[in-house]
Amino acid sequence: MRIMRFGFSASVALSAVLGGGGAVVASAAASTAAAASPPSSASAAAAGAAACPAPSATAAGGAGGGSNPAVQLASYVRDQFVRMKDGSVQLYVNHKRCNAIRLKQKSYAMTHGVKRSPSTGGITYEEFAFLQKGKDDRGRVANLGFMMCFAPNFLPYAIMFNPNMMPSTFQMEGGKGGKGGKKVGHGEVLWQTVSRERAHAVIRATVDLEQNARVAGGLSNMNPFGKGKMRRTMDALVEMGGVGAELLSAPTAAGPDGEDALLRAMDPLLYTVDPPSKSRSMLADVPRSILMGLGRSIEAGKSPPPSFYPNFLIRGQILNHLKKITEADEFLVDQNIDLSALDRAALSEACGDRLMGYGQRCPYYSEREMRDGLRRWLDAVVIQPKKRVESAGIVTRTNAKGKEERDAP
């Protein structure tokens, strides 16, 4: 018997988006071992947006609007040069700090006789979060270097369609792009933009899924040998909608304890004797509409994936995000981090990364509510599954990469 640890976190993250989005979307959680709905969802965030009025919009325009074009061009070149210099220096400073944090982890691991991993202790949660951001920046630098060497002509277009491929130290602070490169809507603050975009992502995914279940795509009619497969796919989507409607319409699905009912319903999909197949671990069987909904929800307020993105890029984005959440969950639980010690900024980021409506610094929710929601999340996706594994004497499990790991019996 094995526990699909990574699939478990994926299911909860998927249900986090689907909790407020409709029956058809929620049913897609069943197809990917979806199991839980966290204490809040996109609908809660949208409700917060309605409860918290947006600040008044500021007047557009800035200094130098009527300046000489040559002066404006020189100022622009100077600003870009300074931005490049400051970003490069800050990237190096962050790299040095990440190395210092890793040394603390390495010393802790040697002292306790354990192998160093992302969840190794000896550091605070703030240092762990900084280490994760540094890891993301290194990956972005590697991608930029690869494109500069092998696809330099496409690099400007890649940055134009996906500004977040730049390291965080080069992303714009404030202004038109919002803080940290995040796009803030007119007359909105960040959490309102994120809530609105996530609600739209859920609704679009619901509509697209229903459309795909009833109307065959245009390209499918061009293949005379694929009509049978298309009908089976559409039947599966219809069945998915029925399962989702039944789960969400149950009286026990409402309220902060609704995730428990969904976990019990999905129990046979979460705990299996055989490890999940590669296609299931890589979300290859998930409908494209669900993948797009998840991708847009994860990147809400930043750069959501365009509709022309291929499935493998969206799946990679989702899997990387789930891996990041899995490592953070294990660190919080394994190191027994006191959630009451986390400030509002850390709580907002943690809840926002898990697609919980408490996040994105919405003043509608208190720190106590965010801590309670994060505590319930950790209990549902880490603590209770681990207890079940230990009580059953299971000694193997499947990690986030689909490989077996040994646990104590």
XYZ file of C-alpha atoms in Angstrom:
409
model
C 0.000 0.000 0.000
C 1.395 3.350 -0.918
C 0.292 6.927 -0.452
C 0.337 9.275 -3.418
C 1.836 12.170 -1.464
C 2.318 14.429 -4.424
C -1.046 13.549 -5.903
C -2.565 14.344 -2.508
C -1.206 17.882 -2.525
C -2.199 18.234 -6.170
C -5.743 17.204 -5.363
C -6.097 19.709 -2.549
C -4.619 22.505 -4.657
C -6.972 21.610 -7.510
C -9.983 21.573 -5.229
C -8.905 24.928 -3.802
C -9.623 26.494 -7.167
C -12.690 24.424 -7.825
C -14.377 24.927 -4.476
C -16.161 28.054 -5.680
C -16.290 27.379 -9.366
C -19.115 24.987 -10.181
C -19.945 21.319 -10.322
C -18.354 20.438 -13.626
C -14.967 21.912 -12.719
C -14.915 20.275 -9.306
C -15.473 16.893 -10.854
C -12.179 17.173 -12.706
C -10.531 16.714 -9.332
C -11.711 13.111 -9.412
C -9.883 12.464 -12.648
C -6.561 13.580 -11.117
C -7.009 12.170 -7.616
C -8.525 15.436 -6.441
C -9.652 15.094 -2.920
C -10.066 18.154 -0.794
C -11.401 21.642 -0.700
C -9.446 23.985 1.545
C -11.230 26.260 3.953
C -11.592 28.945 1.336
C -11.683 29.273 -2.422
C -11.886 31.675 -5.299
C -15.478 32.402 -4.354
C -14.407 33.435 -0.852
C -11.810 35.704 -2.335
C -14.419 37.173 -4.662
C -16.682 37.698 -1.670
C -13.830 39.491 0.056
C -13.483 41.699 -2.985
C -17.122 42.695 -2.672
C -16.785 43.329 1.062
C -13.592 45.385 0.845
C -14.022 48.511 -1.257
C -11.216 49.362 -3.631
C -9.222 52.524 -3.096
C -9.959 55.395 -5.377
C -8.015 55.414 -8.610
C -5.169 57.859 -8.868
C -4.725 60.211 -11.761
C -2.755 58.834 -14.678
C 0.295 60.468 -16.096
C 3.620 61.495 -14.694
C 6.310 64.042 -14.765
C 8.001 64.779 -18.026
C 4.939 64.149 -20.188
C 5.744 67.159 -22.372
C 9.525 66.839 -22.334
C 11.755 66.714 -25.361
C 11.624 63.241 -27.011
C 15.422 63.089 -27.021
C 15.473 63.752 -23.288
C 12.820 61.113 -22.717
C 14.808 58.574 -24.736
C 18.001 59.343 -22.821
C 16.121 59.062 -19.533
C 14.645 55.724 -20.588
C 18.067 54.326 -21.549
C 19.533 55.529 -18.271
C 16.691 54.002 -16.229
C 17.066 50.648 -17.999
C 20.802 50.641 -17.417
C 20.346 51.413 -13.717
C 17.654 48.758 -13.485
C 19.953 46.184 -15.083
C 22.823 47.094 -12.755
C 20.700 47.096 -9.597
C 18.964 43.859 -10.563
C 22.256 42.081 -11.253
C 23.778 43.273 -7.978
C 20.694 42.256 -6.002
C 20.644 38.869 -7.724
C 24.220 38.259 -6.607
C 23.433 39.426 -3.064
C 20.457 37.062 -2.926
C 22.658 34.240 -4.199
C 25.150 34.825 -1.379
C 22.388 34.846 1.194
C 20.955 31.591 -0.201
C 24.385 29.996 0.143
C 24.548 31.125 3.776
C 21.116 29.602 4.449
C 22.173 26.326 2.818
C 25.251 26.232 5.029
C 22.976 26.492 8.068
C 20.901 23.596 6.748
C 24.022 21.560 6.017
C 25.359 22.161 9.528
C 22.002 21.141 11.006
C 21.921 17.981 8.902
C 25.463 16.987 9.927
C 24.701 17.625 13.584
C 21.556 15.471 13.529
C 22.962 12.825 11.198
C 20.385 13.278 8.442
C 20.641 13.945 4.723
C 20.036 17.546 3.711
C 16.792 18.120 1.805
C 14.611 21.150 1.046
C 12.707 20.533 4.302
C 15.830 20.252 6.486
C 15.617 22.370 9.622
C 18.017 24.785 11.246
C 16.409 27.783 9.509
C 13.290 29.871 9.940
C 10.268 29.754 7.654
C 11.184 33.182 6.272
C 14.622 31.838 5.325
C 13.019 28.779 3.764
C 10.707 30.983 1.668
C 13.686 33.110 0.608
C 15.536 29.945 -0.397
C 12.614 28.879 -2.576
C 12.541 32.259 -4.306
C 16.276 32.035 -4.904
C 15.782 28.613 -6.467
C 13.119 30.041 -8.775
C 15.441 32.875 -9.797
C 18.250 30.453 -10.612
C 15.908 28.501 -12.850
C 14.863 31.671 -14.623
C 18.481 32.698 -15.161
C 19.209 29.261 -16.628
C 16.225 29.550 -18.987
C 17.319 33.005 -20.109
C 20.838 31.754 -20.755
C 19.520 28.842 -22.775
C 17.353 31.101 -24.926
C 20.139 33.634 -25.405
C 22.376 30.867 -26.774
C 19.917 28.829 -28.834
C 16.934 31.122 -29.572
C 18.092 34.743 -29.276
C 15.620 35.983 -31.885
C 12.658 34.690 -29.891
C 13.835 35.992 -26.509
C 12.167 39.452 -26.786
C 8.845 37.843 -27.705
C 9.150 35.345 -24.853
C 9.696 38.168 -22.358
C 6.809 40.149 -23.879
C 4.326 37.256 -23.501
C 5.739 36.054 -20.171
C 7.359 38.876 -18.150
C 7.661 36.569 -15.142
C 10.392 34.600 -16.868
C 12.737 37.345 -15.655
C 14.295 36.903 -12.195
C 12.420 38.655 -9.413
C 15.162 41.269 -8.990
C 14.508 42.537 -12.531
C 10.736 42.716 -12.281
C 9.180 46.152 -11.930
C 8.279 47.518 -8.524
C 5.033 49.481 -8.383
C 3.823 51.662 -11.202
C 1.925 50.257 -14.136
C 2.998 46.668 -13.572
C 2.244 46.625 -9.885
C 4.611 45.502 -7.162
C 6.944 42.659 -8.044
C 5.827 42.586 -11.655
C 2.234 41.813 -10.717
C -0.458 43.382 -12.896
C -2.931 45.339 -10.817
C -6.228 46.334 -12.388
C -7.469 49.889 -12.631
C -8.730 51.091 -9.262
C -7.748 47.807 -7.578
C -5.182 46.574 -5.118
C -3.325 43.309 -5.629
C -5.624 40.976 -3.704
C -8.665 42.273 -5.586
C -6.996 41.666 -8.944
C -5.981 38.144 -7.913
C -9.480 37.362 -6.605
C -11.103 38.632 -9.787
C -8.748 36.738 -12.101
C -9.087 33.515 -10.140
C -12.872 33.759 -10.158
C -12.752 34.347 -13.917
C -10.420 31.360 -14.347
C -12.867 29.068 -12.523
C -15.839 30.307 -14.533
C -13.964 29.992 -17.841
C -12.834 26.475 -16.958
C -16.419 25.516 -16.095
C -17.807 26.896 -19.342
C -15.040 25.361 -21.464
C -15.455 21.979 -19.797
C -19.203 21.994 -20.394
C -18.656 23.047 -23.999
C -16.155 20.237 -24.568
C -18.557 17.720 -23.017
C -21.363 18.620 -25.432
C -19.731 19.920 -28.608
C -16.885 18.188 -30.439
C -13.911 20.328 -31.382
C -13.466 21.509 -34.941
C -10.253 19.552 -35.521
C -11.836 16.289 -34.359
C -14.175 16.321 -37.359
C -11.179 16.236 -39.682
C -10.099 12.828 -38.357
C -12.517 10.143 -39.617
C -10.949 7.502 -37.349
C -11.173 9.446 -34.061
C -14.914 9.868 -33.676
C -15.236 6.900 -31.318
C -12.500 8.178 -29.017
C -14.024 11.648 -29.081
C -17.413 10.274 -28.002
C -15.801 8.362 -25.136
C -13.974 11.485 -24.032
C -17.158 13.527 -24.092
C -19.005 10.839 -22.130
C -16.242 10.902 -19.515
C -16.586 14.682 -19.193
C -20.345 14.361 -18.731
C -19.793 11.755 -16.020
C -17.235 14.047 -14.415
C -19.839 16.788 -14.220
C -22.300 14.468 -12.521
C -19.761 13.400 -9.903
C -18.785 16.981 -9.207
C -22.394 18.107 -8.906
C -23.137 15.297 -6.450
C -20.119 16.123 -4.292
C -20.667 19.865 -4.154
C -24.430 19.667 -3.643
C -24.061 17.449 -0.556
C -24.907 19.243 2.732
C -21.544 18.247 4.198
C -19.631 20.006 1.400
C -20.475 23.475 2.700
C -18.575 25.309 5.421
C -14.989 25.178 6.648
C -15.143 21.400 7.201
C -16.251 20.617 3.667
C -12.819 19.302 2.724
C -13.263 16.369 5.120
C -16.308 15.139 3.210
C -14.474 15.418 -0.108
C -11.452 13.585 1.300
C -13.628 10.710 2.435
C -15.293 10.525 -0.971
C -11.927 10.490 -2.746
C -10.246 8.085 -0.323
C -9.970 5.171 -2.826
C -8.186 7.472 -5.275
C -5.711 8.811 -2.724
C -4.582 5.560 -1.076
C -3.686 2.789 -3.501
C -1.722 -0.443 -3.440
C 0.048 0.311 -6.704
C 1.895 3.555 -7.448
C 0.208 5.968 -9.844
C 1.000 5.657 -13.516
C 3.356 8.130 -15.124
C 0.581 9.739 -17.130
C -1.428 10.298 -13.960
C 1.544 11.676 -12.038
C 2.251 14.083 -14.901
C -1.434 15.140 -15.147
C -1.513 13.936 -18.752
C -5.121 12.764 -18.427
C -6.434 16.088 -17.138
C -8.632 17.984 -19.647
C -7.036 21.084 -21.119
C -9.764 23.339 -19.724
C -8.845 22.259 -16.181
C -5.138 22.742 -16.866
C -5.783 26.255 -18.162
C -7.968 27.043 -15.154
C -5.261 25.933 -12.750
C -2.519 27.715 -14.657
C -4.471 30.975 -14.745
C -5.314 30.694 -11.047
C -1.708 30.051 -10.033
C -0.448 32.982 -12.108
C -3.331 35.326 -11.240
C -2.080 38.867 -10.902
C 1.102 37.980 -12.769
C 1.248 36.557 -16.297
C -1.403 33.854 -16.814
C -0.585 31.387 -19.620
C -1.957 32.435 -23.017
C -4.596 30.247 -24.625
C -2.133 29.062 -27.289
C 0.270 27.522 -24.760
C 0.758 23.761 -25.323
C -0.397 21.397 -22.605
C 3.070 20.232 -21.585
C 4.126 23.789 -20.680
C 1.032 24.329 -18.549
C 1.479 20.943 -16.861
C 5.097 21.780 -16.082
C 4.032 25.070 -14.530
C 1.415 23.370 -12.366
C 3.717 20.517 -11.297
C 6.486 22.940 -10.340
C 4.050 24.932 -8.244
C 2.738 21.793 -6.532
C 6.277 20.639 -5.813
C 7.005 23.997 -4.214
C 3.877 23.748 -2.053
C 4.712 20.155 -1.082
C 8.205 21.145 0.102
C 6.806 24.088 2.073
C 4.124 21.921 3.717
C 6.681 19.312 4.755
C 8.976 22.007 6.159
C 6.177 23.568 8.222
C 5.153 20.200 9.674
C 8.525 18.444 10.021
C 10.148 21.449 11.703
C 7.073 22.115 13.839
C 6.929 25.760 12.789
C 4.761 27.877 15.070
C 2.176 29.459 12.774
C 1.477 32.151 15.358
C 5.006 33.458 14.752
C 4.263 34.184 11.076
C 3.373 37.784 10.301
C 0.517 38.837 8.041
C 2.729 39.112 4.947
C 4.019 35.533 5.345
C 0.525 34.211 6.062
C -0.916 36.019 3.045
C 1.752 34.622 0.754
C 1.367 31.095 2.124
C -2.428 31.127 1.777
C -2.246 32.767 -1.642
C 0.199 30.164 -2.960
C -2.255 27.458 -1.889
C -5.102 29.221 -3.743
C -6.935 29.990 -0.526
C -9.136 33.062 -0.399
C -7.478 34.190 2.805
C -4.373 35.191 0.860
C -3.173 38.224 -1.095
C -3.372 40.489 1.986
C -7.122 40.978 1.860
C -8.112 43.058 4.927
C -11.413 41.176 5.008
C -9.714 38.252 6.795
C -7.871 38.432 10.080
C -4.539 36.787 10.844
C -6.351 34.318 13.086
C -8.568 33.181 10.217
C -5.564 32.762 7.925
C -3.682 30.752 10.568
C -6.702 28.527 11.169
C -7.082 27.932 7.439
C -3.390 27.112 6.991
C -3.496 24.829 10.029
C -6.457 22.897 8.599
C -4.664 22.643 5.260
C -1.547 21.126 6.854
C -3.644 18.716 8.895
C -5.522 17.527 5.793
C -2.593 17.115 3.388
C 0.349 16.205 5.650
C -0.450 15.270 9.249
C -3.439 12.964 8.802
C -2.007 11.095 5.769
C 1.264 10.578 7.632
C -0.562 9.156 10.643
C -2.492 6.801 8.400
C 0.697 5.624 6.731
C 2.409 4.978 10.068
C -0.603 3.207 11.581
C -0.793 0.896 8.567
C 2.925 0.067 8.757
C 3.601 1.355 5.244
C 7.312 1.625 4.511
C 7.261 2.976 0.953
C 5.629 5.982 -0.575
C 5.696 7.898 -3.843
C 7.369 11.295 -3.743
C 6.742 14.358 -5.912
C 8.905 12.954 -8.732
C 7.101 9.628 -8.840
C 9.960 7.754 -7.172
C 9.755 5.502 -4.155
C 11.036 6.704 -0.772
C 11.509 4.728 2.389
C 9.647 5.693 5.547
C 10.050 4.297 9.022
C 7.624 1.387 9.614
